[in-house]
PDB file of C-alpha atoms in Angstrom:
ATOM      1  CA  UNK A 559     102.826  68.225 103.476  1.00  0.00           C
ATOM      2  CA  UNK A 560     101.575  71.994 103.676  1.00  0.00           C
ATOM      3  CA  UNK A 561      98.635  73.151 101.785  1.00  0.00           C
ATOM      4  CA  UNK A 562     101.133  75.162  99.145  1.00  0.00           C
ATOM      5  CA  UNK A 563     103.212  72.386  98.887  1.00  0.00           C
ATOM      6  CA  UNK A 564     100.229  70.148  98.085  1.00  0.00           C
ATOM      7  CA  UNK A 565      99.391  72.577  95.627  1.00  0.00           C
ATOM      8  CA  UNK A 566     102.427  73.137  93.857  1.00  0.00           C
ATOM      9  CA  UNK A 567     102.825  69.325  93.561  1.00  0.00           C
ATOM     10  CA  UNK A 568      99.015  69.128  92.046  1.00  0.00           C
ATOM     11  CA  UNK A 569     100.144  72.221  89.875  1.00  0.00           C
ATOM     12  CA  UNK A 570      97.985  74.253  90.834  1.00  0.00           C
ATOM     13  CA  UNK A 571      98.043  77.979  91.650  1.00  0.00           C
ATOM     14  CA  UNK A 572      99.603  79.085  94.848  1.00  0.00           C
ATOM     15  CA  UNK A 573      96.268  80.361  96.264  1.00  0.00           C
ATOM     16  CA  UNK A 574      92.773  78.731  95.096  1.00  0.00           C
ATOM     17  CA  UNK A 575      91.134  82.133  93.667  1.00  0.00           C
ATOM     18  CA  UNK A 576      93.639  83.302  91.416  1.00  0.00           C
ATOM     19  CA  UNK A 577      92.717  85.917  89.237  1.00  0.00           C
ATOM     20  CA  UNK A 578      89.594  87.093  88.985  1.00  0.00           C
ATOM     21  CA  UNK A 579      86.804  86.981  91.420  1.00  0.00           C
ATOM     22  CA  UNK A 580      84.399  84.319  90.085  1.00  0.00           C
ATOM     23  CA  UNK A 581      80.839  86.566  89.171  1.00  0.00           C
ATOM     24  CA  UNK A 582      78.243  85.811  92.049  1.00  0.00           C
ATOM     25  CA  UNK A 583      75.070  86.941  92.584  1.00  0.00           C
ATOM     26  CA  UNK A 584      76.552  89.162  95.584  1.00  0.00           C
ATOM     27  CA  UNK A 585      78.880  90.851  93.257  1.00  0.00           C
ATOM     28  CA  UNK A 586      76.672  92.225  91.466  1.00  0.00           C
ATOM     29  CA  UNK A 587      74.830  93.536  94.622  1.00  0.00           C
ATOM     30  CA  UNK A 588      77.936  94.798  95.662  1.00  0.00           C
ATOM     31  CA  UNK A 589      78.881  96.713  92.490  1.00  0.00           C
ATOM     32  CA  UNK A 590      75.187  97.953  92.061  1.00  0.00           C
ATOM     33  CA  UNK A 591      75.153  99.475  96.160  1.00  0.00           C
ATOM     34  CA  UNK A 592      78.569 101.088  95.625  1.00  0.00           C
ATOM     35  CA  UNK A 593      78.125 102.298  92.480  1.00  0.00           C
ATOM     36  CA  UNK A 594      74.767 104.372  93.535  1.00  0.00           C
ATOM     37  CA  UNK A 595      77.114 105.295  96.911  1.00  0.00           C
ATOM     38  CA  UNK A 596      79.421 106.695  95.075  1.00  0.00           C
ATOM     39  CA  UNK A 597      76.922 108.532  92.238  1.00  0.00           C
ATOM     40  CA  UNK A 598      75.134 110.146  94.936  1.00  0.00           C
ATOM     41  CA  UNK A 599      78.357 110.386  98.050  1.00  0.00           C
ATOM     42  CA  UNK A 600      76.643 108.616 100.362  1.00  0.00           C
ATOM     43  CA  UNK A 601      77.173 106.234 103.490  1.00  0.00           C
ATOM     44  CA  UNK A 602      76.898 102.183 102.718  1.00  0.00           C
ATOM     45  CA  UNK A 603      78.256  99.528 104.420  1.00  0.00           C
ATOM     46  CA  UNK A 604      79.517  96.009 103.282  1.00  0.00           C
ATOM     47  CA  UNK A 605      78.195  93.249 105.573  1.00  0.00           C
ATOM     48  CA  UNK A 606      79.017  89.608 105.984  1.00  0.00           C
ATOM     49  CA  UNK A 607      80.711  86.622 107.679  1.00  0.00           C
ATOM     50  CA  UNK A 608      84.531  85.941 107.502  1.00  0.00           C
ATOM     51  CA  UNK A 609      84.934  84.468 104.164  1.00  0.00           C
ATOM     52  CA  UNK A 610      82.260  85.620 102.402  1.00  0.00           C
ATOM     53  CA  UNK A 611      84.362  87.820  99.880  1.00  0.00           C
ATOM     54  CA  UNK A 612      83.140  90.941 100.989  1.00  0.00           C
ATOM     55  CA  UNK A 613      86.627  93.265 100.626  1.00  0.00           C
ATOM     56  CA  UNK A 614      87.130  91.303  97.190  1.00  0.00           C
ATOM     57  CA  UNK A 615      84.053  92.365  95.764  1.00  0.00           C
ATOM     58  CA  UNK A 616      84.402  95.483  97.348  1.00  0.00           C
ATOM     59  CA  UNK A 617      87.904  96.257  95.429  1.00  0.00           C
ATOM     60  CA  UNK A 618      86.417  94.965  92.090  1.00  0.00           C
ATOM     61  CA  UNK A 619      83.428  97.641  92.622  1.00  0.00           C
ATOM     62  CA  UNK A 620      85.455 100.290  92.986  1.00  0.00           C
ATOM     63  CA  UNK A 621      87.747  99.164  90.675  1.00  0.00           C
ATOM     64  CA  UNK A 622      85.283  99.376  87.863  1.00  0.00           C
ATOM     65  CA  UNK A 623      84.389 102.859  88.760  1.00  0.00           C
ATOM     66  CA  UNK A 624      85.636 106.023  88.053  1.00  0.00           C
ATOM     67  CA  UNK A 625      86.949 107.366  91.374  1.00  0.00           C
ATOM     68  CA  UNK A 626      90.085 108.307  93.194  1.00  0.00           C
ATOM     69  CA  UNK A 627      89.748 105.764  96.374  1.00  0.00           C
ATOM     70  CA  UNK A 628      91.055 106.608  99.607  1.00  0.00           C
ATOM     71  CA  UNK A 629      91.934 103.742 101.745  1.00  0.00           C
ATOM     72  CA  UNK A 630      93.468 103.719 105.784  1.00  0.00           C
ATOM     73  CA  UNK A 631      96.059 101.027 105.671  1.00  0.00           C
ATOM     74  CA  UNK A 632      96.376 101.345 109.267  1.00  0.00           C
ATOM     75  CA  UNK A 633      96.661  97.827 111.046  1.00  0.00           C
ATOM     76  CA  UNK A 634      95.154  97.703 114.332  1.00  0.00           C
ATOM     77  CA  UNK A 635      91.463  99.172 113.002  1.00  0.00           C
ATOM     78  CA  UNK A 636      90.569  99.330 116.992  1.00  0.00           C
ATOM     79  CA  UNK A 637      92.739 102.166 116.981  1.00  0.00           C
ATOM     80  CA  UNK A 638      91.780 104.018 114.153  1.00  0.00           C
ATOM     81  CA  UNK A 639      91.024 107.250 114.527  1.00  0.00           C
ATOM     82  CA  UNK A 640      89.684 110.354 112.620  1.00  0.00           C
ATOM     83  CA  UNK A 641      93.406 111.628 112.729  1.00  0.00           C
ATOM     84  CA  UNK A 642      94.327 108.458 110.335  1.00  0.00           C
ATOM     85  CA  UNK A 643      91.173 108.706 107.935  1.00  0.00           C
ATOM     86  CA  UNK A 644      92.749 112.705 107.259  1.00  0.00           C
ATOM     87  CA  UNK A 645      96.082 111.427 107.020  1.00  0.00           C
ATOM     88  CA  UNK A 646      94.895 108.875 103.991  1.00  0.00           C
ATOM     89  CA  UNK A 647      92.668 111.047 102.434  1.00  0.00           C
ATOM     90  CA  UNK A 648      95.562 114.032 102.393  1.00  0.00           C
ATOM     91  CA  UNK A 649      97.698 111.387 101.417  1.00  0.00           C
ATOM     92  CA  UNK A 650      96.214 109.591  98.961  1.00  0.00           C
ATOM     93  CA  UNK A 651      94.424 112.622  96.972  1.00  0.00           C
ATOM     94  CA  UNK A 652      97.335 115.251  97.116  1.00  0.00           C
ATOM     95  CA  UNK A 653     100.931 115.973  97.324  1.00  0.00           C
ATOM     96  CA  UNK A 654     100.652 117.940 100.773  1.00  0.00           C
ATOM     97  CA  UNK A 655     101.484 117.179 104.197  1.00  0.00           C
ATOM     98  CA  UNK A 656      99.099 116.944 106.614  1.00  0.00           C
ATOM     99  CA  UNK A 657      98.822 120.052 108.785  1.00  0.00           C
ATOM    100  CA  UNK A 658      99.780 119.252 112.376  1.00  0.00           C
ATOM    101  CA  UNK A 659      96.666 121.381 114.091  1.00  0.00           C
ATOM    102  CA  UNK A 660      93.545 119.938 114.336  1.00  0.00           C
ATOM    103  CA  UNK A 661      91.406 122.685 113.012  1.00  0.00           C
ATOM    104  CA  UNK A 662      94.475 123.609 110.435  1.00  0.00           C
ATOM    105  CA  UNK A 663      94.208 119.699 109.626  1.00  0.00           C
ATOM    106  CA  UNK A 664      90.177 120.101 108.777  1.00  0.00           C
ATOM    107  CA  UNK A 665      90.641 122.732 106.802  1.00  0.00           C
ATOM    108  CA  UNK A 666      93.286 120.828 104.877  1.00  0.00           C
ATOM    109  CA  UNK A 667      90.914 118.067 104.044  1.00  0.00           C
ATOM    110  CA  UNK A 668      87.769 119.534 103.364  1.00  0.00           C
ATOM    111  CA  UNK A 669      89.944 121.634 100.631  1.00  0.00           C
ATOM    112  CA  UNK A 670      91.886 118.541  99.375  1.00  0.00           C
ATOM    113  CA  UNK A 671      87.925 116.780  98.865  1.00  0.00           C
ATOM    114  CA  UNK A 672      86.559 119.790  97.480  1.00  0.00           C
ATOM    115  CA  UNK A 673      89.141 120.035  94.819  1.00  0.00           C
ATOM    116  CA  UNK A 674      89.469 115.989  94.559  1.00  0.00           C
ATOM    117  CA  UNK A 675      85.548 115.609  94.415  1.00  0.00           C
ATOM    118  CA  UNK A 676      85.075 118.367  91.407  1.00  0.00           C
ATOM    119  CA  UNK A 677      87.664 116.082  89.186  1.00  0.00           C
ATOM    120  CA  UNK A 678      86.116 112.521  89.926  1.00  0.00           C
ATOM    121  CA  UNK A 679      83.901 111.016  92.830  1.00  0.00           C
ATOM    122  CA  UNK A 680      85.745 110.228  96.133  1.00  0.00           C
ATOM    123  CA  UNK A 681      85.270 106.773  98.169  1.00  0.00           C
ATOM    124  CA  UNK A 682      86.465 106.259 101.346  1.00  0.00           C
ATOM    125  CA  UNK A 683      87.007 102.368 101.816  1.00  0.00           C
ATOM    126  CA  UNK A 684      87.715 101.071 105.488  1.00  0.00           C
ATOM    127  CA  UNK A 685      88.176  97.345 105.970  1.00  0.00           C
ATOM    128  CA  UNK A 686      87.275  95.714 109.470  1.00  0.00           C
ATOM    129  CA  UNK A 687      84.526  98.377 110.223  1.00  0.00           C
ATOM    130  CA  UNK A 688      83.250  96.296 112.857  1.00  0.00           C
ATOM    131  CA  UNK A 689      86.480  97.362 114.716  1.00  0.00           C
ATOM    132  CA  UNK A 690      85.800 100.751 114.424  1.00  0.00           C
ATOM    133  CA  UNK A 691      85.906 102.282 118.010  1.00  0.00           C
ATOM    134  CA  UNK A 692      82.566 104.638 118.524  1.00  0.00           C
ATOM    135  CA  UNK A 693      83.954 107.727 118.591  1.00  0.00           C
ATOM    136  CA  UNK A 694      85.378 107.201 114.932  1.00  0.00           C
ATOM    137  CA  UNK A 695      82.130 105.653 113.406  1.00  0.00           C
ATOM    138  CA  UNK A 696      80.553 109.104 114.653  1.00  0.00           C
ATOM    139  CA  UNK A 697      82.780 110.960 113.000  1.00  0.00           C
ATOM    140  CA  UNK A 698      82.536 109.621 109.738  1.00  0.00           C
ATOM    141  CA  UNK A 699      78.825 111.402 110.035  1.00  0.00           C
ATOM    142  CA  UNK A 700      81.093 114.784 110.805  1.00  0.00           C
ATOM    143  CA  UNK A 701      82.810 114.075 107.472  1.00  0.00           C
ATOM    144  CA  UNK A 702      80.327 113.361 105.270  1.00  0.00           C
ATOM    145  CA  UNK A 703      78.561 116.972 106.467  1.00  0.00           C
ATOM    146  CA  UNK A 704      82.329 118.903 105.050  1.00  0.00           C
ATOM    147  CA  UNK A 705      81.123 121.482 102.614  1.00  0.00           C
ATOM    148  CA  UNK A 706      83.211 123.147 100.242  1.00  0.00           C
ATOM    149  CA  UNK A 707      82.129 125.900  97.560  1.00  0.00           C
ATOM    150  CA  UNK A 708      78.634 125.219  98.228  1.00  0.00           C
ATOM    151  CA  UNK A 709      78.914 121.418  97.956  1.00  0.00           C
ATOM    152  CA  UNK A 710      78.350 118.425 100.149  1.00  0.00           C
ATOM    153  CA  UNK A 711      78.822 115.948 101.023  1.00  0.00           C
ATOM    154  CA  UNK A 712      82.316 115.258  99.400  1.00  0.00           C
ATOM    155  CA  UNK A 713      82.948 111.746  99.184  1.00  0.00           C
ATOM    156  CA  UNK A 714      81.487 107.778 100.087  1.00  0.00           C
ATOM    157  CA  UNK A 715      81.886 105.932 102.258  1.00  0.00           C
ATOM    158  CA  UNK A 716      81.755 102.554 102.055  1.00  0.00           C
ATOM    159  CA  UNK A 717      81.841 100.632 105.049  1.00  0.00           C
ATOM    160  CA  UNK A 718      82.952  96.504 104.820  1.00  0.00           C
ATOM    161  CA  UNK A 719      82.883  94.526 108.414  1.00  0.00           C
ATOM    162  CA  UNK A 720      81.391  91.585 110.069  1.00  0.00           C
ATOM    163  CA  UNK A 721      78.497  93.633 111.462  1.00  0.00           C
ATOM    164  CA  UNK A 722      76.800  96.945 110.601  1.00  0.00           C
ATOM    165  CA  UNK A 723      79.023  99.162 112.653  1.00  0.00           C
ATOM    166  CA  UNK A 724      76.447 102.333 111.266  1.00  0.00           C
ATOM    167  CA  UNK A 725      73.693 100.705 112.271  1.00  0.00           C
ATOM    168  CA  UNK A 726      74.749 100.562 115.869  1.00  0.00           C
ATOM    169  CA  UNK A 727      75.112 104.028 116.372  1.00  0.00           C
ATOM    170  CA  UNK A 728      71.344 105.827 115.720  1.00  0.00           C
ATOM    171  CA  UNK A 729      72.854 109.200 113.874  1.00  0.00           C
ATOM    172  CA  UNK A 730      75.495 107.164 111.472  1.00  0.00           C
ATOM    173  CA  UNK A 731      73.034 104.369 110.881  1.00  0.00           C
ATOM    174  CA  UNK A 732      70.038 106.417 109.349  1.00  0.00           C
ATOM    175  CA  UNK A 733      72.338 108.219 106.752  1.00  0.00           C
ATOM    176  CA  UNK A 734      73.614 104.924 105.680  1.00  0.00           C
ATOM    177  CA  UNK A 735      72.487 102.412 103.495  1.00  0.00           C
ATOM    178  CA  UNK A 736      73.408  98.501 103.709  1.00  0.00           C
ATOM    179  CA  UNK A 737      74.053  95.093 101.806  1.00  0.00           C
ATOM    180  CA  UNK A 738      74.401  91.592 103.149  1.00  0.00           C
ATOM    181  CA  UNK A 739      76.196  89.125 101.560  1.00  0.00           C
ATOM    182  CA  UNK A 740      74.263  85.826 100.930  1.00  0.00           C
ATOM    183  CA  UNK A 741      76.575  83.550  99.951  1.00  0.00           C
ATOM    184  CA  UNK A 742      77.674  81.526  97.102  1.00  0.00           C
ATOM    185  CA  UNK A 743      74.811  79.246  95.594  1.00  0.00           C
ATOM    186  CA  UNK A 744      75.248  75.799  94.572  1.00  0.00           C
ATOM    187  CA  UNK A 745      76.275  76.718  91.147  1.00  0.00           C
ATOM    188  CA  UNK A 746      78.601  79.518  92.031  1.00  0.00           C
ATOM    189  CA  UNK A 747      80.322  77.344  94.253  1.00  0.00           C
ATOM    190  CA  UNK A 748      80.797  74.752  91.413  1.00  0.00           C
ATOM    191  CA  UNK A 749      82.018  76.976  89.379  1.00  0.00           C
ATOM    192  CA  UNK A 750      84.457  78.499  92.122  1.00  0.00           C
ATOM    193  CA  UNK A 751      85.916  74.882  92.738  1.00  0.00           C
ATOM    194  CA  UNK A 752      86.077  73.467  89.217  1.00  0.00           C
ATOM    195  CA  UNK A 753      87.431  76.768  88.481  1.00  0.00           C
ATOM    196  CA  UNK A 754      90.236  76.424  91.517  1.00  0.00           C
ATOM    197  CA  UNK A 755      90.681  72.908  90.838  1.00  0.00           C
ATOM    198  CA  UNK A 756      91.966  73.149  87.125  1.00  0.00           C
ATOM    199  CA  UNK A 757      95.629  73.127  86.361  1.00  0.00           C
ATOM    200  CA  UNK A 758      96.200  75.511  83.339  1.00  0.00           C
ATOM    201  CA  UNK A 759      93.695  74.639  80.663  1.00  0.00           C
ATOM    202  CA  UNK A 760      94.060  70.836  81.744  1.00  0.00           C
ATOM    203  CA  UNK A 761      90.707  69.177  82.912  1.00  0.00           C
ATOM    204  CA  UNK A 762      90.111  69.720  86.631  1.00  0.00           C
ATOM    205  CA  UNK A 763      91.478  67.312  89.219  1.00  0.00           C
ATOM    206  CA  UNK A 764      87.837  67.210  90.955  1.00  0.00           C
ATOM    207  CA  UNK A 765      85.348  64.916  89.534  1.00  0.00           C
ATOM    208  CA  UNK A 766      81.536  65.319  89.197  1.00  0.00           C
ATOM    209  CA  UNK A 767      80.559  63.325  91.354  1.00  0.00           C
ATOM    210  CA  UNK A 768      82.526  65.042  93.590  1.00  0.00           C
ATOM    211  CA  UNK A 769      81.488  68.398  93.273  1.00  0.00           C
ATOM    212  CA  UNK A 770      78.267  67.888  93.770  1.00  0.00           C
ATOM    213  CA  UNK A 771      78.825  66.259  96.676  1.00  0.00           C
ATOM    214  CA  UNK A 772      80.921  68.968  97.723  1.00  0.00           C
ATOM    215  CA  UNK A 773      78.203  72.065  96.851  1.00  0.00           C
ATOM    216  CA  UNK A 774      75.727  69.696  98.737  1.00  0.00           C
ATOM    217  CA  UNK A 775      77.501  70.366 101.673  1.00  0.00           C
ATOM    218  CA  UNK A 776      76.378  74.046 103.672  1.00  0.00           C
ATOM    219  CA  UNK A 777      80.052  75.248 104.275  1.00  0.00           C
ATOM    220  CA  UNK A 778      80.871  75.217 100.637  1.00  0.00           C
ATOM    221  CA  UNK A 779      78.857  78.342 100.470  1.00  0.00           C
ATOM    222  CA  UNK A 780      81.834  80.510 102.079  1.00  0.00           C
ATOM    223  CA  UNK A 781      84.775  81.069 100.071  1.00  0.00           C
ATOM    224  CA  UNK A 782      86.574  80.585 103.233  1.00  0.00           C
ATOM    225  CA  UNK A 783      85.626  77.072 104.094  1.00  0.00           C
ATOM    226  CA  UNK A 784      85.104  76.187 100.640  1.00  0.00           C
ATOM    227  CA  UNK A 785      88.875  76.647  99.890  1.00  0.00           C
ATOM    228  CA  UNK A 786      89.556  74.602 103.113  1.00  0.00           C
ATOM    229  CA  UNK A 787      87.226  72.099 102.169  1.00  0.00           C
ATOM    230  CA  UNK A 788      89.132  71.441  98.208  1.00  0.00           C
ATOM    231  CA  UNK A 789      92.186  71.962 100.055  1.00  0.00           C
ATOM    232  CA  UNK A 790      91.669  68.519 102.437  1.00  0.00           C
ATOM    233  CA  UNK A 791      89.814  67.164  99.729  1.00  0.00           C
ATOM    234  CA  UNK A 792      93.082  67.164  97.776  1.00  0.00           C
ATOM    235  CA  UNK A 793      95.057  65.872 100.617  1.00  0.00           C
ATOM    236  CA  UNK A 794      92.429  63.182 100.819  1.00  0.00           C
ATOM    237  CA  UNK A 795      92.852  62.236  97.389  1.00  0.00           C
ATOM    238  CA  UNK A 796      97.448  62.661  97.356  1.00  0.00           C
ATOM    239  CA  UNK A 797      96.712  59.896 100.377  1.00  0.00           C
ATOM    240  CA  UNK A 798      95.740  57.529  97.880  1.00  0.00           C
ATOM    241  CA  UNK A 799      98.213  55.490  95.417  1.00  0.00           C
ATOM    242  CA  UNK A 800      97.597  56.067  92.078  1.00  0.00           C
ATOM    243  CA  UNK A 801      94.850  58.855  92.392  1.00  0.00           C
ATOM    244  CA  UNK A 802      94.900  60.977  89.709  1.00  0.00           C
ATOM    245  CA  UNK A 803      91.552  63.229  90.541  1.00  0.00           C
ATOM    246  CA  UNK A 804      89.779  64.191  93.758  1.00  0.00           C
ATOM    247  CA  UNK A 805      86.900  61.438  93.897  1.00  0.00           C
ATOM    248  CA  UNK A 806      83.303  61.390  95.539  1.00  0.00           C
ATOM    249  CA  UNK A 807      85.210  59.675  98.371  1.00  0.00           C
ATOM    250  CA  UNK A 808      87.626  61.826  99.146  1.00  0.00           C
ATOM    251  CA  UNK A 809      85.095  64.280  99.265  1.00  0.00           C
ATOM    252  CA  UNK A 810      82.921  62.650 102.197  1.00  0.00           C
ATOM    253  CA  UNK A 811      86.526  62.004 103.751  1.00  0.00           C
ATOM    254  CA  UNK A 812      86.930  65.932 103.957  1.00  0.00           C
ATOM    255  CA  UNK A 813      84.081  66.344 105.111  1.00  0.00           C
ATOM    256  CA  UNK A 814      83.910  63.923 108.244  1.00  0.00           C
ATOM    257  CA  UNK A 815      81.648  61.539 106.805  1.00  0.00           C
ATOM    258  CA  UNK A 816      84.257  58.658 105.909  1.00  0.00           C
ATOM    259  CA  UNK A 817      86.616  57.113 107.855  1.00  0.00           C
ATOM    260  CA  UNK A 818      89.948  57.397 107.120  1.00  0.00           C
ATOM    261  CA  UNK A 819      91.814  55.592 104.601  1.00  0.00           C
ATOM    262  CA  UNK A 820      95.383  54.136 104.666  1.00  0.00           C
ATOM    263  CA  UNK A 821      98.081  56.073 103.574  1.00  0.00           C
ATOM    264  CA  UNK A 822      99.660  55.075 100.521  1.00  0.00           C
ATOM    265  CA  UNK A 823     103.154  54.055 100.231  1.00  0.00           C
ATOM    266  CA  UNK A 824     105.885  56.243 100.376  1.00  0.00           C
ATOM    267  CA  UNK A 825     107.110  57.772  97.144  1.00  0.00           C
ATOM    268  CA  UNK A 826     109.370  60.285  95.570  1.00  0.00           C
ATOM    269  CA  UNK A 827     110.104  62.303  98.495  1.00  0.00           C
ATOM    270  CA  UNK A 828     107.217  65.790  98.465  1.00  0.00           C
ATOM    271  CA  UNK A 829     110.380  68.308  97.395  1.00  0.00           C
ATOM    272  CA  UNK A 830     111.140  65.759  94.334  1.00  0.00           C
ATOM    273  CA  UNK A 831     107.080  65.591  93.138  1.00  0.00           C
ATOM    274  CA  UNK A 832     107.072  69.690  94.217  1.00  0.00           C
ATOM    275  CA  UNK A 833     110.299  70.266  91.495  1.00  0.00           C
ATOM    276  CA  UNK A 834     108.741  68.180  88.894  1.00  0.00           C
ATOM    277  CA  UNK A 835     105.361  69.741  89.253  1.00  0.00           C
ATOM    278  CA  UNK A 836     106.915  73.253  89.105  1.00  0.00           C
ATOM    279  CA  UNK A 837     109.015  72.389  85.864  1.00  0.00           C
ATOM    280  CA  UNK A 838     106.005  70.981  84.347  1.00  0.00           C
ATOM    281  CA  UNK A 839     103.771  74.330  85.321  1.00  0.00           C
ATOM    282  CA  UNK A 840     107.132  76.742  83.564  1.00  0.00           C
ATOM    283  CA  UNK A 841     106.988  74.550  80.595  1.00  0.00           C
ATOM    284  CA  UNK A 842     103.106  74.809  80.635  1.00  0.00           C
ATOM    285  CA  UNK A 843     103.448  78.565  80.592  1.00  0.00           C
ATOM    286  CA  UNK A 844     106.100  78.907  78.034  1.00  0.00           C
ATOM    287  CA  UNK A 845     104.347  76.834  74.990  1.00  0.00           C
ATOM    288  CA  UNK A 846     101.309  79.353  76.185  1.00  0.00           C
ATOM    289  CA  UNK A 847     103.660  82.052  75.546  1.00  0.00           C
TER     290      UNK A 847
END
């Protein structure tokens, strides 16, 4: 059975953070860094492992602040240029086109940030930074030197990648400032998989035992593998007749430290249990209404 199959037939949520971010100790870093970035329109960037939540907490920094964001949805980030980053920021902070010159296309932005910047701070979020091809990381320094009635810089810019993408380039790296993410802690990951675990305000389907066997465990300090590590847990636990809650056992099973158990018989056929567990989860929802 898939993983949102599995789910749906545990009644759980689709996706295991739902909601919310859960508040971590590098959430509030994050929100403290871009907050003072954006105060004083400066240069910061985001840095941590795959998984470790960085664009989420990110989003919910910004979020909380008072500030039009400007954000290059382009898709291949090896690719993106300077010439994107002005389309967004014409895009996203005016009603204009953007001019089809280079120097006409400057112009353009350092008005549109002048104008945006005496209204409300400007960020500049780019995802992936690591990605960003040299050229482009240099001229973020360009941009942050635009000057309009007297003031500069304009804008943040708030950098979130694998690696410090500033740092590696001497004249962007000593105008920036930087946070690395640490991790969840023990109890922040407990929290995150009780939390994840929980089917509407029902009790959660992970024991204690089980959760402390799971925060034991190094990888459950990455959102990433922490979801991957519930999500076999659960399939661990649906392999077992009768099992109601994901035990100690299943745990260590996840985890490669049990062998194996047999498969329980066959049952209602996984689209039958999905159905029921669905109807169950809309009748949940409408006695909450």
């Amino acid at each position: 059975m898939s993983r949102l199959l599995r789910r749906a037939s545990a009644g759980l949520a689709p996706q295991p953070w739902p909601g919310p971010p859960t508040v971590t100790g590098d959430l509030r870093r994050v929100v403290s860094v871009v907050d003072a970035a954006v105060t004083a329109r400066a240069l910061v960037s985001v840095v941590g492992p795959r998984g470790s939540g960085k664009s989420v907490a990110v989003r919910e920094a910004l979020r909380g602040l008072d500030c039009a964001v400007v954000e290059p949805v382009r898709l291949d980030r090896d690719r993106l240029h300077l010439g994107d980053i002005a389309a967004a920021i014409v895009a996203d902070l005016s009603e204009e086109r953007p001019r089809r010159s280079g120097e006409a296309r400057s112009r353009q932005v350092r008005r549109i940030l002048g104008a945006a910047s005496r209204r409300r701070p400007v960020a500049l979020a780019v995802d992936d930074a690591h990605r960003l091809h040299y050229r482009t990381a240099v001229g973020l320094k360009r941009l942050l030197e635009l000057a309009w009635m007297g003031r500069a810089p304009l804008l943040a810019i708030v950098l979130v990648g694998q690696s410090d993408r500033a740092a590696a380039i001497p004249e962007v790296g000593r105008r920036a400032d930087r946070v690395v993410l640490a991790g969840l802690s023990g109890a922040e990951a407990r929290e995150a998989a009780s939390r994840a675990m929980r089917p509407s305000a029902d009790a959660p389907l992970i024991g204690d035992a089980a959760l402390e066997r799971l925060v034991a465990d190094p990888r459950s300090r990455n959102w990433l593998d922490l979801a991957d590590l519930l999500d076999r847990s659960l399939a661990a636990s649906r392999a077992r007749e009768g099992a109601i809650r994901i035990s100690a056992a299943d745990v260590r099973l996840a985890l490669g430290d049990a062998p194996a158990a047999p498969a329980a018989p066959s049952g209602a056929p996984p689209e039958a249990a999905v159905a029921e567990a669905l109807r169950q989860r809309r009748e949940r929802r409408t006695a909450a209404a």
